Coordinates of C-alpha atoms in Angstrom, one line a residue:
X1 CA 120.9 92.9 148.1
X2 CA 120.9 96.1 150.5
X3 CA 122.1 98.1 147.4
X4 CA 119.2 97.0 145.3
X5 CA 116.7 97.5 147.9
X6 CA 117.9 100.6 148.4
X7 CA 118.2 102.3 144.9
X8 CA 114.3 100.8 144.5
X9 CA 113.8 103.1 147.6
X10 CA 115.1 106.2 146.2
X11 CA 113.4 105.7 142.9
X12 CA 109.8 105.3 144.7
X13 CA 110.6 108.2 147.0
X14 CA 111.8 110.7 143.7
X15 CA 108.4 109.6 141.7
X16 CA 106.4 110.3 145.1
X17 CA 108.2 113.6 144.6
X18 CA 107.5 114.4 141.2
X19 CA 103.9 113.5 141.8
X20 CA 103.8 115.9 144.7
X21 CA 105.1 119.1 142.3
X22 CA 102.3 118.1 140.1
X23 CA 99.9 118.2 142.5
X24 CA 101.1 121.5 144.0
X25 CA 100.9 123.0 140.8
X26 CA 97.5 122.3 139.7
X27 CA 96.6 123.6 143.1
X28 CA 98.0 127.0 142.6
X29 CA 95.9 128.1 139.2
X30 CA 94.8 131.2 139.2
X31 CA 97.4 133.2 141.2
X32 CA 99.9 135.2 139.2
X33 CA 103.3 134.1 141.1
X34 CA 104.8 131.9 139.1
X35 CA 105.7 130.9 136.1
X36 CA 104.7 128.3 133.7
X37 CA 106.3 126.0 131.6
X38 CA 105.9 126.4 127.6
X39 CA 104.2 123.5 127.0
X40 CA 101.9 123.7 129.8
X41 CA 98.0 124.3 129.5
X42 CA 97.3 126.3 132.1
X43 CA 94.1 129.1 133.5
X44 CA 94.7 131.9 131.4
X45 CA 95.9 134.3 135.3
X46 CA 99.1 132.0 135.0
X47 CA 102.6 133.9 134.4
X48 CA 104.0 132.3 131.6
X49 CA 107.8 132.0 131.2
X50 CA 107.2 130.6 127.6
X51 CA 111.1 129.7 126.8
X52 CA 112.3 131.0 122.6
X53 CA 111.6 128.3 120.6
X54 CA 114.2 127.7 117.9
X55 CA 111.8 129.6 115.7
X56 CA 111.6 132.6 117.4
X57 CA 115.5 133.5 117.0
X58 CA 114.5 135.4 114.0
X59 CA 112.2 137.9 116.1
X60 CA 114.0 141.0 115.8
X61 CA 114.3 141.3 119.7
X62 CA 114.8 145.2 121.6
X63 CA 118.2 146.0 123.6
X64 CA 116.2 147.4 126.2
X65 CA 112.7 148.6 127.4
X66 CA 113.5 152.1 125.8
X67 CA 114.1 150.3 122.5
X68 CA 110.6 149.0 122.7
X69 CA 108.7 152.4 123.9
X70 CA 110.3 154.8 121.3
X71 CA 111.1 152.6 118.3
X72 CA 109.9 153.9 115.2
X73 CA 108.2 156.6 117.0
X74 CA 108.0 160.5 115.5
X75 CA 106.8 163.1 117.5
X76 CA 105.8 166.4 115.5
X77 CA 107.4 169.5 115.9
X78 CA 104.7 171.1 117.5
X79 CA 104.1 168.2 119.2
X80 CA 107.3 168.1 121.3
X81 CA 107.4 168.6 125.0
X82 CA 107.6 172.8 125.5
X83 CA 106.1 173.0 129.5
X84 CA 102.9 172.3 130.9
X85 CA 100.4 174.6 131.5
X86 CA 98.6 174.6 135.2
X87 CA 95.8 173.0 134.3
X88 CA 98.2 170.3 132.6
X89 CA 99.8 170.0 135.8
X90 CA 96.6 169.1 137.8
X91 CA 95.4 166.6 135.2
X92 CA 98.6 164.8 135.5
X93 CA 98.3 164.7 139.7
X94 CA 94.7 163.9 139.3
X95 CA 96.2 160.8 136.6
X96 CA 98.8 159.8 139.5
X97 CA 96.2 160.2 142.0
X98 CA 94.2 157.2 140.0
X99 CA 97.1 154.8 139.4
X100 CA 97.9 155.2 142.8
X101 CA 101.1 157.1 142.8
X102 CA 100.4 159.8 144.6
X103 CA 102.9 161.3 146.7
X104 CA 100.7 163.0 148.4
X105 CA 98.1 160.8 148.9
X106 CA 100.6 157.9 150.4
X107 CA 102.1 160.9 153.0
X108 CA 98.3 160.9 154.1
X109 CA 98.3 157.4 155.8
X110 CA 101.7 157.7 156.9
X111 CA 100.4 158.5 160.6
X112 CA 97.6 156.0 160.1
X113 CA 97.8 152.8 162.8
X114 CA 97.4 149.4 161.7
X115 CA 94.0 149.2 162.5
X116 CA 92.9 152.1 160.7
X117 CA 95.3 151.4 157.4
X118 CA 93.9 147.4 157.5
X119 CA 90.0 148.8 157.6
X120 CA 90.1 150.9 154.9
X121 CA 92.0 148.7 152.7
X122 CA 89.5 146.3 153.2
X123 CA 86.9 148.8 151.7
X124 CA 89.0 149.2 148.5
X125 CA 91.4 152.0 149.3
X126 CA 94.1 151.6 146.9
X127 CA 96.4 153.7 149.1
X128 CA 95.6 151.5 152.5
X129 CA 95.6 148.4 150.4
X130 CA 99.0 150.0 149.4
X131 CA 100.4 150.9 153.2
X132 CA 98.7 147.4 154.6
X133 CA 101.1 145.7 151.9
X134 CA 104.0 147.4 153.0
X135 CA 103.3 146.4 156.9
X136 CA 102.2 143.0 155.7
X137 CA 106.0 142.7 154.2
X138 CA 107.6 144.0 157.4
X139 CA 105.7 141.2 159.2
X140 CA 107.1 138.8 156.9
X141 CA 103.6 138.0 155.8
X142 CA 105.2 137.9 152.0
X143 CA 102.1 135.8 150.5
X144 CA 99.5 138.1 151.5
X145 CA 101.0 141.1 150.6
X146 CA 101.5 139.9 147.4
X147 CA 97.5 139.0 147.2
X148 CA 97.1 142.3 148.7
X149 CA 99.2 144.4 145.7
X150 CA 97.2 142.3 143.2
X151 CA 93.8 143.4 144.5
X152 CA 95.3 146.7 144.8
X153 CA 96.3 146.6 141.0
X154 CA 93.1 145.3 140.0
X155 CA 91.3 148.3 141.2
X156 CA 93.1 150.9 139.4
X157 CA 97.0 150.9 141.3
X158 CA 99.6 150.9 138.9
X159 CA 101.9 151.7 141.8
X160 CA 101.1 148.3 143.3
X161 CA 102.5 146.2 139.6
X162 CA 106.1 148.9 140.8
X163 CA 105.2 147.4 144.1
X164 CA 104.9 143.9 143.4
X165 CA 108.3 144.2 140.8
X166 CA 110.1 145.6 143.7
X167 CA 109.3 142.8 145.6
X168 CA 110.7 140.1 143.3
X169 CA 113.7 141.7 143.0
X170 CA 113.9 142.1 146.4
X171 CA 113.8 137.8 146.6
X172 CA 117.0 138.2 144.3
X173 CA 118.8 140.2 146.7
X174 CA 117.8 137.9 149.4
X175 CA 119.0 134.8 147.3
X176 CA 121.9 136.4 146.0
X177 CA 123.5 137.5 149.5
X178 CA 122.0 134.2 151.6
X179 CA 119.3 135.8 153.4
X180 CA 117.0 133.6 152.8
X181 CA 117.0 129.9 151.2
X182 CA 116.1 128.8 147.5
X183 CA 113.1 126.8 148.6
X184 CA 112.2 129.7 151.5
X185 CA 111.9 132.1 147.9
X186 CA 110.2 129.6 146.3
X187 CA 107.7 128.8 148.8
X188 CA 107.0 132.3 149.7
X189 CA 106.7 133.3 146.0
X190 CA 105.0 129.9 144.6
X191 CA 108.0 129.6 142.4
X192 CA 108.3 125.9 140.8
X193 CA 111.4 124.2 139.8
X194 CA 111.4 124.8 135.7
X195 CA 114.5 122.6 133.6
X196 CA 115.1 126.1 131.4
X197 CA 114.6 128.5 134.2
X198 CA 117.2 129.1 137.5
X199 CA 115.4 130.7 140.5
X200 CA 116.7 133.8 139.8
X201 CA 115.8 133.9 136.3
X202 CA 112.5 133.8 137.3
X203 CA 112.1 136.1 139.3
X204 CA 114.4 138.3 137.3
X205 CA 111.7 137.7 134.6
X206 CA 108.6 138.3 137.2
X207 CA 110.4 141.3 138.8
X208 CA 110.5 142.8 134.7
X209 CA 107.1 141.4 133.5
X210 CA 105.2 143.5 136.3
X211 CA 107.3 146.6 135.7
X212 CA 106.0 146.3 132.3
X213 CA 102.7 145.6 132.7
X214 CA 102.4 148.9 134.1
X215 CA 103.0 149.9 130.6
X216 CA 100.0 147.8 129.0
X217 CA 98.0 150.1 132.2
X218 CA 99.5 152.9 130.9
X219 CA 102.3 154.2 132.4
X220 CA 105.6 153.8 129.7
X221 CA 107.8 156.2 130.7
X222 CA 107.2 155.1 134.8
X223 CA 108.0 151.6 133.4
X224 CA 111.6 152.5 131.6
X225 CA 112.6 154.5 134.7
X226 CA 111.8 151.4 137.3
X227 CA 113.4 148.6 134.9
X228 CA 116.4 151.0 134.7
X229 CA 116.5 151.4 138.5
X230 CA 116.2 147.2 138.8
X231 CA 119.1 146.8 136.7
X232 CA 121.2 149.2 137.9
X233 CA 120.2 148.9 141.5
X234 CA 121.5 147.1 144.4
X235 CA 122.9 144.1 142.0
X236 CA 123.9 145.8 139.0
X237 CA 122.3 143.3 136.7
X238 CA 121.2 143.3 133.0
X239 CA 118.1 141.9 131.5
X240 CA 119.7 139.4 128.5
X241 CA 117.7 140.6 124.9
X242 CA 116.8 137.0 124.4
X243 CA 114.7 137.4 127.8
X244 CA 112.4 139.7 126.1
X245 CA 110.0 137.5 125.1
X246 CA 109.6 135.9 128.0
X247 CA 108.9 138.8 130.1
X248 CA 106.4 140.5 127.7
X249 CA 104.5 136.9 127.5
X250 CA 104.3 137.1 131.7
X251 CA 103.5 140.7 131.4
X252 CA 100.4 140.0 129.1
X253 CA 100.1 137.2 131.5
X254 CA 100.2 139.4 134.8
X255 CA 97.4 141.8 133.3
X256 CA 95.6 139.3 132.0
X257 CA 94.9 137.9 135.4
X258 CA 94.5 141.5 136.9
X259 CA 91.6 142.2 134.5
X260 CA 89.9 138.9 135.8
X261 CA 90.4 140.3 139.5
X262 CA 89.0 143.5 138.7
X263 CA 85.8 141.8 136.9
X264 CA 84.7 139.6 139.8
X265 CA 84.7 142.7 141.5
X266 CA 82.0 143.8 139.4
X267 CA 84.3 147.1 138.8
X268 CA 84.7 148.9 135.0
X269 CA 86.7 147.5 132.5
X270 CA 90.4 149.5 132.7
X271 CA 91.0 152.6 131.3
X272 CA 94.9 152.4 130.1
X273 CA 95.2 155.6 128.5
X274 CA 97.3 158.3 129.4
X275 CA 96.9 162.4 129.2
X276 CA 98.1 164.1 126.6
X277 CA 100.7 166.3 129.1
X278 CA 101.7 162.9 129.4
X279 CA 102.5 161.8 125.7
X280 CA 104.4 165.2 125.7
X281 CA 106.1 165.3 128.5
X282 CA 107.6 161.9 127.8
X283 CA 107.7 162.1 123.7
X284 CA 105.6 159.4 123.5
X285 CA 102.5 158.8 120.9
X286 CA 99.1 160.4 121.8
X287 CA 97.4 157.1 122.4
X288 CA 98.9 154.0 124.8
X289 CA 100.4 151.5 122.1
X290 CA 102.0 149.3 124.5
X291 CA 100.0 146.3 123.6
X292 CA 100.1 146.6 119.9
X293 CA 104.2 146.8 120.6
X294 CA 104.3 143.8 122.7
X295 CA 102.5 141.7 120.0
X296 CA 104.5 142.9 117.2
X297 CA 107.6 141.8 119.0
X298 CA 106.3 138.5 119.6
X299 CA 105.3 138.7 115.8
X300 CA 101.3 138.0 116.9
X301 CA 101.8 135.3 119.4
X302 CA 99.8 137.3 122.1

């Protein structure tokens, strides 16, 4: 009698659970931390894991990121990358400038106090938004500086979508060596349990689909040389090919839900070109095809 009573208990007490996770869910629409199941419905600022269907096996999938910037691409002859010019110099600082990566700009609020950094990024100082991120992480406050990288990004920061990368694959390290627990991660980074998806999976595949989102904002080449630095770099991992699709699906996702940011801010719709010192300088085409690229490979399904 005690054994039936008690496996009745447990069954109540796991439905009450399930319930919960809904609930949780449908509470967290509209913030780009997690990712979604492939059946799911959800507000278009979701990530979206969207697991291969049988289907898509076919989908002739890239080895790597670099596979996907420079396939099938010709550059001409006189096209080709032969040294930039001053003036090509300062266009592409005055480009870094505006995506927020800046080297000099960041040294700028290096001496800055809290106060000062947390005021200005308040006004919409993508380089204070930028530094108050950064102390919001070394206060542990991970949530925020998340929200703070997104705003950051949805006014013009490319360096915050590195920024926000780094930090998912910083919540691998932490799993991986037993810093931190799976449900700490989780809870931190609003990272539900999915039946096709590990933890680290997903944040494998969040960590990727934000480095390459700053492609669709522009920046290719920045975007080979940071998913190259996150495989190679502390764990020595490698992003599977079948993975692909996921991670462009959650990187149309990510900017998808950046542009709706940046709109009830009442700012400009983006500009994701790139200068032609750029294209050059990198052997890349004259105009930004990143998008274009990610639908073919997901033959239209963007």
């Amino acid at each position: 009698m005690k054994s039936k009573i008690s496996i009745a208990a447990l069954l109540c007490l796991a439905l009450i659970g399930i319930l919960l996770l809904v609930q949780n869910n449908e509470s967290n629409n509209g913030k780009v931390s997690h990712l979604v199941d492939k059946n799911d419905e959800q507000d278009s600022s979701e990530a979206s894991t969207n697991a291969v269907d049988e289907g898509d096996k076919s989908i002739n999938l890239p080895d790597s990121f670099k596979d996907i910037i420079y396939h099938k691409e010709s550059i001409e002859k006189d096209d080709r990358f032969i040294g930039l010019t001053q003036a090509e110099q300062h266009q592409l600082s005055e480009w870094d400038m505006r995506n927020g990566s800046s080297l000099e700009q960041k040294d700028l609020y290096i001496n800055y106090d809290k106060k000062t950094i947390y005021a200005l990024a308040k006004q919409g100082d993508i380089y204070a938004m930028q530094a108050a991120a950064s102390q919001l992480i070394i206060d542990l406050n991970i949530p925020e500086a998340l929200d703070t990288l997104r705003d950051a990004a949805a006014l013009g920061s490319i360096e915050a979508l590195y920024m926000l990368g780094a930090r998912y694959g910083d919540a691998i390290y932490s799993l991986k060596k037993g810093h931190e627990t799976e449900e700490q991660i989780r809870d931190k980074f609003n990272v539900p349990v999915f039946k096709d998806y590990s933890l680290e999976k997903s944040l494998e595949i969040l960590a990727a689909a934000h480095y390459m989102a700053s492609a669709l904002r522009g920046d290719a080449y920045g975007a080979v040389v940071h998913i190259d630095a996150f495989e190679n770099y502390p764990l020595q991992r490698e992003i599977a090919k079948e993975d692909w699709p996921a991670i462009i699906k959650n990187a149309n996702a990510i900017y998808t839900a950046i542009d709706e940011r940046r709109e009830k801010m009442n700012a400009d719709e983006f500009d994701n070109s790139y200068p032609a010192p750029y294209a050059r300088l990198h052997g890349l085409p004259k105009e930004n095809n990143m998008s274009e690229k990610f639908c073919e490979i997901l033959e239209g399904d963007c």
